[in-house]
Amino acid sequence: MASSRVASKFRTRFDYRGYEVAKWFPGHMAKGLNRMRRQLKGVDCVLEVHDARIPTSGRTPRFQETLSVRPHLLVLNKIDLADLSKKNDIEEKLRRQNVEHLTFSSCCSFKDQDVKHIMPKVMDILAASPGFYKEEDEDITLMVIGIPNVGKSSLINAFRRMYLKKGKATPVGKDPGITRSVLTRIRVSDRPSVFLLDTPGVLSPNIPDVETGFKLALVGAIKDHLVGEDFLADYLLYRLNREKNFRYVEHYKMQEPCDHVLKMLGHVAVQMGKTRKIRMDSGTGAVMVHQPNFQLAALQFLRDFRQGTLGPAMLD
Ligand SMILES: Nc1nc2c(ncn2[C@@H]2O[C@H](COP(=O)(O)OP(=O)(O)O)[C@@H](O)[C@H]2O)c(=O)[nH]1
Ligand SMILES: [Mg+2]
């Protein structure tokens, strides 16, 4: 098959059918932001976790303004699922978004090699921050923030795993005034004395346009139903084809790439056993026929993508 013919088979634009993201989250930002601003008072450094598959979209710009008073490290997590072949471009683009400190991580495995570089990096950042000064015996406090589902809790758990098992756990503040439920802290270093706040700050995703909304939904940062699973599956198919990532063809044992979502989901349904029996009248009596369950097939397709089965992803 000539590649030009393959290319011309695919959509070059996606039809969002007039979806308006403004309707999804009317005035969603302010509340959490104020709460977090108050929480930030005693924090020395902020670890902002974000999904490496959408490195440059979905982050909350207004929060970054609030934050500029604190040293900040952007942690792009889930690198095991991300296509980082254009890492330099990503770093460049983030620098233009005023991200000064950046690192990459993965915290799904129980090996800590993709997490353990973070603390030394934080210490370097703090040491180099103008005006940052602590007495040797003063505690340093870090806070993990980010939009939903990017791995904030997983990162905190990874830290817990790394540092608690060594018997260095300090789950509660030493000072009597510190309420357990509000300020549970994990010691992540003895010298200097560094704590991580146990509760992550959840930010609202920034959705300036409909495409960003679809990307956020694909990585699970906003709920599927805001877009609709079948619509989201169609967007996923469009993206895979546009990037010429045809792993799905092999995975679902299709003959060739396909740009029609129902046709494609039909294959998924048959391959993955997502069919349902329905009764049909054949004229000579009722017969049971297998019909693809498109809804379940769409969910399966999304799940396969999110688990990395369809290859590493880069949505920005
Ligand atoms: N593949 C992969 N999955 C991850 C990683 N970190 C977190 N997850 C998964 O992403 C989902 C959301 O993680 P969670 O820590 O609850 O995110 P939070 O909402 O930001 O706290 C969970 O299913 C995690 O298992 C990672 O580095 N790689
Ligand atoms: Mg969480």
Coordinates of C-alpha atoms and ligand atoms in Angstrom, one line a residue, residues 147-154 156 200 202, ligand 2:
I147 CA -4.6 17.7 38.8
P148 CA -6.4 14.4 39.4
N149 CA -5.0 11.0 38.4
V150 CA -1.5 12.1 37.6
G151 CA 0.1 10.0 40.3
K152 CA 0.3 12.3 43.3
S153 CA -0.8 9.6 45.8
S154 CA 1.4 7.0 44.1
I156 CA 3.7 9.9 48.1
P200 CA -1.7 16.1 48.1
V202 CA -5.7 18.6 44.1
Ligands
MG2 MG -4.7 10.8 45.1

